[in-house]
Amino acid sequence: QVQLVESGGGLVQAGGSLRLSCAASGSIFSITAMNWYRQAPGKQREWVASAPNGGTTTYADSVKGRFTISRDNAKNTVYLQMNALKPEDTALYYCHALLINGIGASARNYWGQGTQVTVSS
């Protein structure tokens, strides 16, 4: 079993900053990529940022230049530094990992439970 546990959400004023963390634990052989998604009320879940193993980080246009994704591979943890937050960033933020549980296994998708980010105007 694999668990993804997010933390760091909260309430912040527009222009403020938050740092989200997501730690993966359990049966992990290797992690192919760790990503952040978000879902605002009444909207579909949308991709925010990706940190592939050994690859280039990528961002949705809506957060480019304001958010930074990073990984600590030794801790199986991914972070999302969010600066210059806007009310439209308000959403439930989900951590996602594509990882391999064991030698010869196929990569599987895992999701965290979500952490709420609320930005007031």
mmCIF file of N, CA and C in Angstrom:
data_model
loop_
_atom_site.group_PDB
_atom_site.id
_atom_site.type_symbol
_atom_site.label_atom_id
_atom_site.label_comp_id
_atom_site.label_asym_id
_atom_site.label_seq_id
_atom_site.Cartn_x
_atom_site.Cartn_y
_atom_site.Cartn_z
ATOM 1 N N GLN A 1 0.828 -1.188 0.000
ATOM 2 C CA GLN A 1 0.000 0.000 0.000
ATOM 3 C C GLN A 1 0.870 1.248 0.000
ATOM 4 N N VAL A 2 0.342 2.292 -0.628
ATOM 5 C CA VAL A 2 1.035 3.575 -0.701
ATOM 6 C C VAL A 2 0.102 4.656 -0.177
ATOM 7 N N GLN A 3 0.663 5.554 0.593
ATOM 8 C CA GLN A 3 -0.094 6.704 1.083
ATOM 9 C C GLN A 3 0.586 7.991 0.659
ATOM 10 N N LEU A 4 -0.212 8.960 0.242
ATOM 11 C CA LEU A 4 0.259 10.308 -0.020
ATOM 12 C C LEU A 4 -0.431 11.220 0.984
ATOM 13 N N VAL A 5 0.355 11.925 1.763
ATOM 14 C CA VAL A 5 -0.203 12.788 2.798
ATOM 15 C C VAL A 5 0.223 14.219 2.539
ATOM 16 N N GLU A 6 -0.781 15.071 2.275
ATOM 17 C CA GLU A 6 -0.521 16.482 1.996
ATOM 18 C C GLU A 6 -0.630 17.303 3.281
ATOM 19 N N SER A 7 0.048 18.433 3.286
ATOM 20 C CA SER A 7 -0.066 19.382 4.386
ATOM 21 C C SER A 7 0.299 20.763 3.869
ATOM 22 N N GLY A 8 -0.030 21.784 4.675
ATOM 23 C CA GLY A 8 0.390 23.135 4.340
ATOM 24 C C GLY A 8 -0.693 24.047 3.821
ATOM 25 N N GLY A 9 -1.881 23.527 3.601
ATOM 26 C CA GLY A 9 -2.960 24.390 3.136
ATOM 27 C C GLY A 9 -3.424 25.340 4.220
ATOM 28 N N GLY A 10 -4.286 26.278 3.840
ATOM 29 C CA GLY A 10 -4.812 27.219 4.817
ATOM 30 C C GLY A 10 -5.456 28.406 4.155
ATOM 31 N N LEU A 11 -5.705 29.421 4.975
ATOM 32 C CA LEU A 11 -6.328 30.663 4.528
ATOM 33 C C LEU A 11 -5.267 31.748 4.456
ATOM 34 N N VAL A 12 -5.225 32.449 3.337
ATOM 35 C CA VAL A 12 -4.223 33.498 3.145
ATOM 36 C C VAL A 12 -4.847 34.634 2.357
ATOM 37 N N GLN A 13 -4.354 35.835 2.571
ATOM 38 C CA GLN A 13 -4.838 36.979 1.807
ATOM 39 C C GLN A 13 -4.213 36.998 0.418
ATOM 40 N N ALA A 14 -4.897 37.630 -0.491
ATOM 41 C CA ALA A 14 -4.369 37.777 -1.841
ATOM 42 C C ALA A 14 -2.990 38.433 -1.782
ATOM 43 N N GLY A 15 -2.073 37.893 -2.594
ATOM 44 C CA GLY A 15 -0.703 38.378 -2.587
ATOM 45 C C GLY A 15 0.200 37.610 -1.648
ATOM 46 N N GLY A 16 -0.380 36.778 -0.809
ATOM 47 C CA GLY A 16 0.389 36.017 0.156
ATOM 48 C C GLY A 16 0.970 34.741 -0.422
ATOM 49 N N SER A 17 1.591 33.960 0.454
ATOM 50 C CA SER A 17 2.267 32.740 0.043
ATOM 51 C C SER A 17 1.888 31.569 0.945
ATOM 52 N N LEU A 18 1.946 30.388 0.362
ATOM 53 C CA LEU A 18 1.788 29.140 1.095
ATOM 54 C C LEU A 18 2.724 28.114 0.495
ATOM 55 N N ARG A 19 3.112 27.139 1.307
ATOM 56 C CA ARG A 19 3.935 26.040 0.813
ATOM 57 C C ARG A 19 3.247 24.727 1.158
ATOM 58 N N LEU A 20 2.896 23.982 0.127
ATOM 59 C CA LEU A 20 2.285 22.677 0.313
ATOM 60 C C LEU A 20 3.353 21.595 0.280
ATOM 61 N N SER A 21 3.123 20.559 1.068
ATOM 62 C CA SER A 21 4.012 19.403 1.079
ATOM 63 C C SER A 21 3.193 18.144 0.858
ATOM 64 N N CYS A 22 3.820 17.138 0.267
ATOM 65 C CA CYS A 22 3.164 15.845 0.065
ATOM 66 C C CYS A 22 4.222 14.762 0.221
ATOM 67 N N ALA A 23 4.040 13.912 1.211
ATOM 68 C CA ALA A 23 4.985 12.833 1.471
ATOM 69 C C ALA A 23 4.369 11.500 1.083
ATOM 70 N N ALA A 24 5.111 10.745 0.293
ATOM 71 C CA ALA A 24 4.676 9.409 -0.105
ATOM 72 C C ALA A 24 5.345 8.373 0.782
ATOM 73 N N SER A 25 4.577 7.382 1.194
ATOM 74 C CA SER A 25 5.125 6.323 2.049
ATOM 75 C C SER A 25 4.474 5.000 1.698
ATOM 76 N N GLY A 26 5.129 3.928 2.124
ATOM 77 C CA GLY A 26 4.592 2.599 1.864
ATOM 78 C C GLY A 26 5.484 1.813 0.920
ATOM 79 N N SER A 27 4.844 0.989 0.119
ATOM 80 C CA SER A 27 5.550 0.106 -0.792
ATOM 81 C C SER A 27 5.953 0.868 -2.053
ATOM 82 N N ILE A 28 7.144 1.473 -2.017
ATOM 83 C CA ILE A 28 7.627 2.297 -3.129
ATOM 84 C C ILE A 28 8.981 1.782 -3.593
ATOM 85 N N PHE A 29 9.062 1.420 -4.863
ATOM 86 C CA PHE A 29 10.336 1.027 -5.455
ATOM 87 C C PHE A 29 10.996 2.224 -6.134
ATOM 88 N N SER A 30 10.190 2.943 -6.917
ATOM 89 C CA SER A 30 10.681 4.168 -7.541
ATOM 90 C C SER A 30 9.490 5.058 -7.898
ATOM 91 N N ILE A 31 9.751 6.349 -7.941
ATOM 92 C CA ILE A 31 8.711 7.319 -8.285
ATOM 93 C C ILE A 31 9.034 7.926 -9.637
ATOM 94 N N THR A 32 8.126 7.770 -10.576
ATOM 95 C CA THR A 32 8.337 8.281 -11.929
ATOM 96 C C THR A 32 8.095 9.787 -11.982
ATOM 97 N N ALA A 33 7.035 10.230 -11.336
ATOM 98 C CA ALA A 33 6.697 11.660 -11.337
ATOM 99 C C ALA A 33 5.824 11.968 -10.138
ATOM 100 N N MET A 34 5.927 13.205 -9.675
ATOM 101 C CA MET A 34 5.018 13.695 -8.652
ATOM 102 C C MET A 34 4.425 14.996 -9.159
ATOM 103 N N ASN A 35 3.144 15.171 -8.942
ATOM 104 C CA ASN A 35 2.414 16.278 -9.541
ATOM 105 C C ASN A 35 1.445 16.897 -8.542
ATOM 106 N N TRP A 36 1.009 18.091 -8.863
ATOM 107 C CA TRP A 36 -0.043 18.751 -8.110
ATOM 108 C C TRP A 36 -1.214 19.052 -9.042
ATOM 109 N N TYR A 37 -2.409 18.811 -8.533
ATOM 110 C CA TYR A 37 -3.654 19.153 -9.208
ATOM 111 C C TYR A 37 -4.490 19.976 -8.223
ATOM 112 N N ARG A 38 -5.521 20.617 -8.744
ATOM 113 C CA ARG A 38 -6.439 21.340 -7.867
ATOM 114 C C ARG A 38 -7.854 21.271 -8.420
ATOM 115 N N GLN A 39 -8.807 21.419 -7.512
ATOM 116 C CA GLN A 39 -10.206 21.408 -7.915
ATOM 117 C C GLN A 39 -10.949 22.469 -7.134
ATOM 118 N N ALA A 40 -11.455 23.450 -7.870
ATOM 119 C CA ALA A 40 -12.251 24.519 -7.267
ATOM 120 C C ALA A 40 -13.715 24.085 -7.211
ATOM 121 N N PRO A 41 -14.497 24.666 -6.311
ATOM 122 C CA PRO A 41 -15.916 24.292 -6.216
ATOM 123 C C PRO A 41 -16.639 24.447 -7.547
ATOM 124 N N GLY A 42 -17.345 23.400 -7.953
ATOM 125 C CA GLY A 42 -18.117 23.465 -9.183
ATOM 126 C C GLY A 42 -17.301 23.312 -10.451
ATOM 127 N N LYS A 43 -16.002 23.044 -10.313
ATOM 128 C CA LYS A 43 -15.146 22.909 -11.495
ATOM 129 C C LYS A 43 -14.470 21.543 -11.503
ATOM 130 N N GLN A 44 -13.957 21.193 -12.674
ATOM 131 C CA GLN A 44 -13.237 19.927 -12.799
ATOM 132 C C GLN A 44 -11.834 20.052 -12.211
ATOM 133 N N ARG A 45 -11.286 18.918 -11.822
ATOM 134 C CA ARG A 45 -9.920 18.905 -11.335
ATOM 135 C C ARG A 45 -8.997 19.306 -12.480
ATOM 136 N N GLU A 46 -8.013 20.160 -12.191
ATOM 137 C CA GLU A 46 -7.087 20.611 -13.220
ATOM 138 C C GLU A 46 -5.647 20.409 -12.763
ATOM 139 N N TRP A 47 -4.804 20.166 -13.736
ATOM 140 C CA TRP A 47 -3.392 19.989 -13.476
ATOM 141 C C TRP A 47 -2.750 21.338 -13.152
ATOM 142 N N VAL A 48 -1.814 21.335 -12.183
ATOM 143 C CA VAL A 48 -1.140 22.561 -11.769
ATOM 144 C C VAL A 48 0.345 22.533 -12.144
ATOM 145 N N ALA A 49 1.030 21.452 -11.729
ATOM 146 C CA ALA A 49 2.473 21.399 -11.958
ATOM 147 C C ALA A 49 2.960 19.962 -11.876
ATOM 148 N N SER A 50 4.075 19.688 -12.563
ATOM 149 C CA SER A 50 4.658 18.355 -12.584
ATOM 150 C C SER A 50 6.144 18.405 -12.298
ATOM 151 N N ALA A 51 6.629 17.371 -11.610
ATOM 152 C CA ALA A 51 8.058 17.212 -11.352
ATOM 153 C C ALA A 51 8.423 15.772 -11.698
ATOM 154 N N PRO A 52 8.765 15.515 -12.964
ATOM 155 C CA PRO A 52 9.143 14.156 -13.359
ATOM 156 C C PRO A 52 10.517 13.798 -12.820
ATOM 157 N N ASN A 53 10.765 12.507 -12.666
ATOM 158 C CA ASN A 53 12.037 12.044 -12.130
ATOM 159 C C ASN A 53 13.153 12.390 -13.110
ATOM 160 N N GLY A 54 14.045 13.292 -12.712
ATOM 161 C CA GLY A 54 15.156 13.663 -13.566
ATOM 162 C C GLY A 54 14.800 14.525 -14.751
ATOM 163 N N GLY A 55 13.553 14.999 -14.797
ATOM 164 C CA GLY A 55 13.114 15.803 -15.932
ATOM 165 C C GLY A 55 12.873 17.246 -15.571
ATOM 166 N N THR A 56 12.338 17.966 -16.529
ATOM 167 C CA THR A 56 12.074 19.391 -16.353
ATOM 168 C C THR A 56 10.702 19.597 -15.728
ATOM 169 N N THR A 57 10.623 20.478 -14.771
ATOM 170 C CA THR A 57 9.330 20.800 -14.172
ATOM 171 C C THR A 57 8.495 21.604 -15.156
ATOM 172 N N THR A 58 7.195 21.408 -15.091
ATOM 173 C CA THR A 58 6.283 22.113 -15.971
ATOM 174 C C THR A 58 5.108 22.650 -15.149
ATOM 175 N N TYR A 59 4.475 23.699 -15.703
ATOM 176 C CA TYR A 59 3.431 24.396 -14.977
ATOM 177 C C TYR A 59 2.266 24.744 -15.892
ATOM 178 N N ALA A 60 1.083 24.798 -15.293
ATOM 179 C CA ALA A 60 -0.061 25.345 -16.001
ATOM 180 C C ALA A 60 0.181 26.833 -16.214
ATOM 181 N N ASP A 61 -0.338 27.371 -17.306
ATOM 182 C CA ASP A 61 -0.134 28.787 -17.609
ATOM 183 C C ASP A 61 -0.653 29.685 -16.488
ATOM 184 N N SER A 62 -1.706 29.259 -15.829
ATOM 185 C CA SER A 62 -2.335 30.087 -14.799
ATOM 186 C C SER A 62 -1.455 30.275 -13.566
ATOM 187 N N VAL A 63 -0.461 29.417 -13.377
ATOM 188 C CA VAL A 63 0.383 29.523 -12.177
ATOM 189 C C VAL A 63 1.850 29.778 -12.521
ATOM 190 N N LYS A 64 2.178 29.769 -13.797
ATOM 191 C CA LYS A 64 3.568 29.927 -14.212
ATOM 192 C C LYS A 64 4.120 31.259 -13.719
ATOM 193 N N GLY A 65 5.316 31.210 -13.125
ATOM 194 C CA GLY A 65 5.936 32.415 -12.605
ATOM 195 C C GLY A 65 5.565 32.721 -11.163
ATOM 196 N N ARG A 66 4.543 32.039 -10.647
ATOM 197 C CA ARG A 66 4.110 32.274 -9.255
ATOM 198 C C ARG A 66 4.315 31.036 -8.384
ATOM 199 N N PHE A 67 4.160 29.856 -8.958
ATOM 200 C CA PHE A 67 4.284 28.605 -8.214
ATOM 201 C C PHE A 67 5.580 27.899 -8.609
ATOM 202 N N THR A 68 6.167 27.192 -7.643
ATOM 203 C CA THR A 68 7.368 26.410 -7.899
ATOM 204 C C THR A 68 7.207 25.021 -7.288
ATOM 205 N N ILE A 69 7.368 24.003 -8.129
ATOM 206 C CA ILE A 69 7.305 22.627 -7.655
ATOM 207 C C ILE A 69 8.730 22.109 -7.472
ATOM 208 N N SER A 70 8.925 21.338 -6.412
ATOM 209 C CA SER A 70 10.248 20.770 -6.170
ATOM 210 C C SER A 70 10.086 19.427 -5.467
ATOM 211 N N ARG A 71 11.135 18.607 -5.534
ATOM 212 C CA ARG A 71 11.086 17.284 -4.923
ATOM 213 C C ARG A 71 12.298 17.057 -4.044
ATOM 214 N N ASP A 72 12.084 16.311 -2.974
ATOM 215 C CA ASP A 72 13.164 15.775 -2.163
ATOM 216 C C ASP A 72 13.075 14.263 -2.326
ATOM 217 N N ASN A 73 13.882 13.727 -3.216
ATOM 218 C CA ASN A 73 13.772 12.302 -3.543
ATOM 219 C C ASN A 73 14.127 11.410 -2.355
ATOM 220 N N ALA A 74 15.019 11.860 -1.514
ATOM 221 C CA ALA A 74 15.403 11.060 -0.352
ATOM 222 C C ALA A 74 14.227 10.881 0.611
ATOM 223 N N LYS A 75 13.316 11.844 0.598
ATOM 224 C CA LYS A 75 12.162 11.797 1.494
ATOM 225 C C LYS A 75 10.872 11.424 0.761
ATOM 226 N N ASN A 76 10.963 11.147 -0.540
ATOM 227 C CA ASN A 76 9.759 10.866 -1.348
ATOM 228 C C ASN A 76 8.708 11.952 -1.143
ATOM 229 N N THR A 77 9.160 13.172 -1.180
ATOM 230 C CA THR A 77 8.293 14.314 -0.887
ATOM 231 C C THR A 77 8.334 15.317 -2.030
ATOM 232 N N VAL A 78 7.165 15.886 -2.308
ATOM 233 C CA VAL A 78 7.065 16.949 -3.300
ATOM 234 C C VAL A 78 6.484 18.177 -2.615
ATOM 235 N N TYR A 79 6.952 19.338 -3.049
ATOM 236 C CA TYR A 79 6.512 20.602 -2.484
ATOM 237 C C TYR A 79 5.902 21.477 -3.572
ATOM 238 N N LEU A 80 5.047 22.385 -3.150
ATOM 239 C CA LEU A 80 4.527 23.395 -4.061
ATOM 240 C C LEU A 80 4.589 24.735 -3.329
ATOM 241 N N GLN A 81 5.544 25.556 -3.728
ATOM 242 C CA GLN A 81 5.660 26.907 -3.185
ATOM 243 C C GLN A 81 4.762 27.810 -4.006
ATOM 244 N N MET A 82 3.803 28.432 -3.348
ATOM 245 C CA MET A 82 2.830 29.268 -4.034
ATOM 246 C C MET A 82 2.983 30.699 -3.566
ATOM 247 N N ASN A 83 3.352 31.581 -4.483
ATOM 248 C CA ASN A 83 3.533 32.996 -4.181
ATOM 249 C C ASN A 83 2.524 33.828 -4.960
ATOM 250 N N ALA A 84 2.369 35.061 -4.552
ATOM 251 C CA ALA A 84 1.457 35.985 -5.233
ATOM 252 C C ALA A 84 0.091 35.338 -5.452
ATOM 253 N N LEU A 85 -0.433 34.750 -4.409
ATOM 254 C CA LEU A 85 -1.693 34.017 -4.531
ATOM 255 C C LEU A 85 -2.854 34.943 -4.874
ATOM 256 N N LYS A 86 -3.779 34.402 -5.656
ATOM 257 C CA LYS A 86 -4.962 35.134 -6.101
ATOM 258 C C LYS A 86 -6.215 34.407 -5.608
ATOM 259 N N PRO A 87 -7.318 35.125 -5.473
ATOM 260 C CA PRO A 87 -8.560 34.440 -5.073
ATOM 261 C C PRO A 87 -8.922 33.274 -5.983
ATOM 262 N N GLU A 88 -8.592 33.360 -7.241
ATOM 263 C CA GLU A 88 -8.899 32.270 -8.174
ATOM 264 C C GLU A 88 -8.025 31.039 -7.970
ATOM 265 N N ASP A 89 -7.030 31.126 -7.095
ATOM 266 C CA ASP A 89 -6.240 29.949 -6.727
ATOM 267 C C ASP A 89 -6.927 29.113 -5.649
ATOM 268 N N THR A 90 -8.022 29.629 -5.108
ATOM 269 C CA THR A 90 -8.761 28.895 -4.082
ATOM 270 C C THR A 90 -9.250 27.570 -4.637
ATOM 271 N N ALA A 91 -8.874 26.489 -3.959
ATOM 272 C CA ALA A 91 -9.228 25.147 -4.424
ATOM 273 C C ALA A 91 -8.741 24.113 -3.415
ATOM 274 N N LEU A 92 -9.186 22.892 -3.647
ATOM 275 C CA LEU A 92 -8.630 21.748 -2.925
ATOM 276 C C LEU A 92 -7.462 21.244 -3.766
ATOM 277 N N TYR A 93 -6.282 21.218 -3.174
ATOM 278 C CA TYR A 93 -5.074 20.847 -3.895
ATOM 279 C C TYR A 93 -4.722 19.390 -3.598
ATOM 280 N N TYR A 94 -4.537 18.631 -4.681
ATOM 281 C CA TYR A 94 -4.255 17.208 -4.576
ATOM 282 C C TYR A 94 -2.846 16.891 -5.050
ATOM 283 N N CYS A 95 -2.195 16.034 -4.315
ATOM 284 C CA CYS A 95 -0.913 15.484 -4.720
ATOM 285 C C CYS A 95 -1.163 14.191 -5.509
ATOM 286 N N HIS A 96 -0.396 13.989 -6.559
ATOM 287 C CA HIS A 96 -0.498 12.778 -7.374
ATOM 288 C C HIS A 96 0.910 12.222 -7.591
ATOM 289 N N ALA A 97 1.033 10.924 -7.535
ATOM 290 C CA ALA A 97 2.314 10.279 -7.806
ATOM 291 C C ALA A 97 2.115 9.119 -8.770
ATOM 292 N N LEU A 98 3.005 9.022 -9.728
ATOM 293 C CA LEU A 98 3.076 7.861 -10.619
ATOM 294 C C LEU A 98 4.301 7.082 -10.177
ATOM 295 N N LEU A 99 4.068 5.897 -9.602
ATOM 296 C CA LEU A 99 5.201 5.205 -9.020
ATOM 297 C C LEU A 99 5.110 3.698 -9.229
ATOM 298 N N ILE A 100 6.241 3.052 -8.985
ATOM 299 C CA ILE A 100 6.364 1.603 -9.151
ATOM 300 C C ILE A 100 6.543 0.977 -7.775
ATOM 301 N N ASN A 101 5.720 -0.039 -7.484
ATOM 302 C CA ASN A 101 5.733 -0.640 -6.154
ATOM 303 C C ASN A 101 6.857 -1.640 -5.955
ATOM 304 N N GLY A 102 7.295 -2.280 -7.046
ATOM 305 C CA GLY A 102 8.317 -3.301 -6.905
ATOM 306 C C GLY A 102 8.976 -3.606 -8.237
ATOM 307 N N ILE A 103 10.055 -4.376 -8.198
ATOM 308 C CA ILE A 103 10.792 -4.723 -9.416
ATOM 309 C C ILE A 103 9.862 -5.467 -10.380
ATOM 310 N N GLY A 104 9.807 -4.984 -11.621
ATOM 311 C CA GLY A 104 8.982 -5.630 -12.630
ATOM 312 C C GLY A 104 7.532 -5.189 -12.636
ATOM 313 N N ALA A 105 7.141 -4.385 -11.651
ATOM 314 C CA ALA A 105 5.755 -3.927 -11.586
ATOM 315 C C ALA A 105 5.538 -2.752 -12.538
ATOM 316 N N SER A 106 4.294 -2.561 -12.916
ATOM 317 C CA SER A 106 3.941 -1.421 -13.759
ATOM 318 C C SER A 106 3.728 -0.194 -12.889
ATOM 319 N N ALA A 107 3.912 0.972 -13.480
ATOM 320 C CA ALA A 107 3.672 2.215 -12.751
ATOM 321 C C ALA A 107 2.178 2.370 -12.488
ATOM 322 N N ARG A 108 1.865 2.859 -11.293
ATOM 323 C CA ARG A 108 0.478 3.056 -10.907
ATOM 324 C C ARG A 108 0.284 4.479 -10.400
ATOM 325 N N ASN A 109 -0.971 4.923 -10.471
ATOM 326 C CA ASN A 109 -1.321 6.268 -10.024
ATOM 327 C C ASN A 109 -1.822 6.241 -8.585
ATOM 328 N N TYR A 110 -1.367 7.201 -7.801
ATOM 329 C CA TYR A 110 -1.826 7.352 -6.430
ATOM 330 C C TYR A 110 -2.152 8.813 -6.176
ATOM 331 N N TRP A 111 -3.178 9.027 -5.327
ATOM 332 C CA TRP A 111 -3.638 10.382 -5.009
ATOM 333 C C TRP A 111 -3.669 10.593 -3.504
ATOM 334 N N GLY A 112 -3.388 11.832 -3.102
ATOM 335 C CA GLY A 112 -3.580 12.211 -1.717
ATOM 336 C C GLY A 112 -5.026 12.594 -1.464
ATOM 337 N N GLN A 113 -5.297 12.946 -0.223
ATOM 338 C CA GLN A 113 -6.668 13.256 0.176
ATOM 339 C C GLN A 113 -7.041 14.711 -0.100
ATOM 340 N N GLY A 114 -6.064 15.529 -0.390
ATOM 341 C CA GLY A 114 -6.314 16.931 -0.698
ATOM 342 C C GLY A 114 -6.094 17.836 0.496
ATOM 343 N N THR A 115 -5.648 19.047 0.221
ATOM 344 C CA THR A 115 -5.487 20.062 1.262
ATOM 345 C C THR A 115 -6.094 21.361 0.738
ATOM 346 N N GLN A 116 -6.883 22.023 1.569
ATOM 347 C CA GLN A 116 -7.630 23.203 1.129
ATOM 348 C C GLN A 116 -6.769 24.455 1.159
ATOM 349 N N VAL A 117 -6.819 25.190 0.072
ATOM 350 C CA VAL A 117 -6.180 26.498 -0.006
ATOM 351 C C VAL A 117 -7.281 27.520 -0.298
ATOM 352 N N THR A 118 -7.387 28.513 0.565
ATOM 353 C CA THR A 118 -8.375 29.565 0.394
ATOM 354 C C THR A 118 -7.670 30.910 0.384
ATOM 355 N N VAL A 119 -7.896 31.675 -0.681
ATOM 356 C CA VAL A 119 -7.263 32.980 -0.829
ATOM 357 C C VAL A 119 -8.351 34.044 -0.775
ATOM 358 N N SER A 120 -8.263 34.911 0.200
ATOM 359 C CA SER A 120 -9.268 35.961 0.351
ATOM 360 C C SER A 120 -8.817 37.229 -0.364
ATOM 361 N N SER A 121 -9.809 37.969 -0.844
ATOM 362 C CA SER A 121 -9.483 39.199 -1.594
ATOM 363 C C SER A 121 -9.400 40.402 -0.674
#
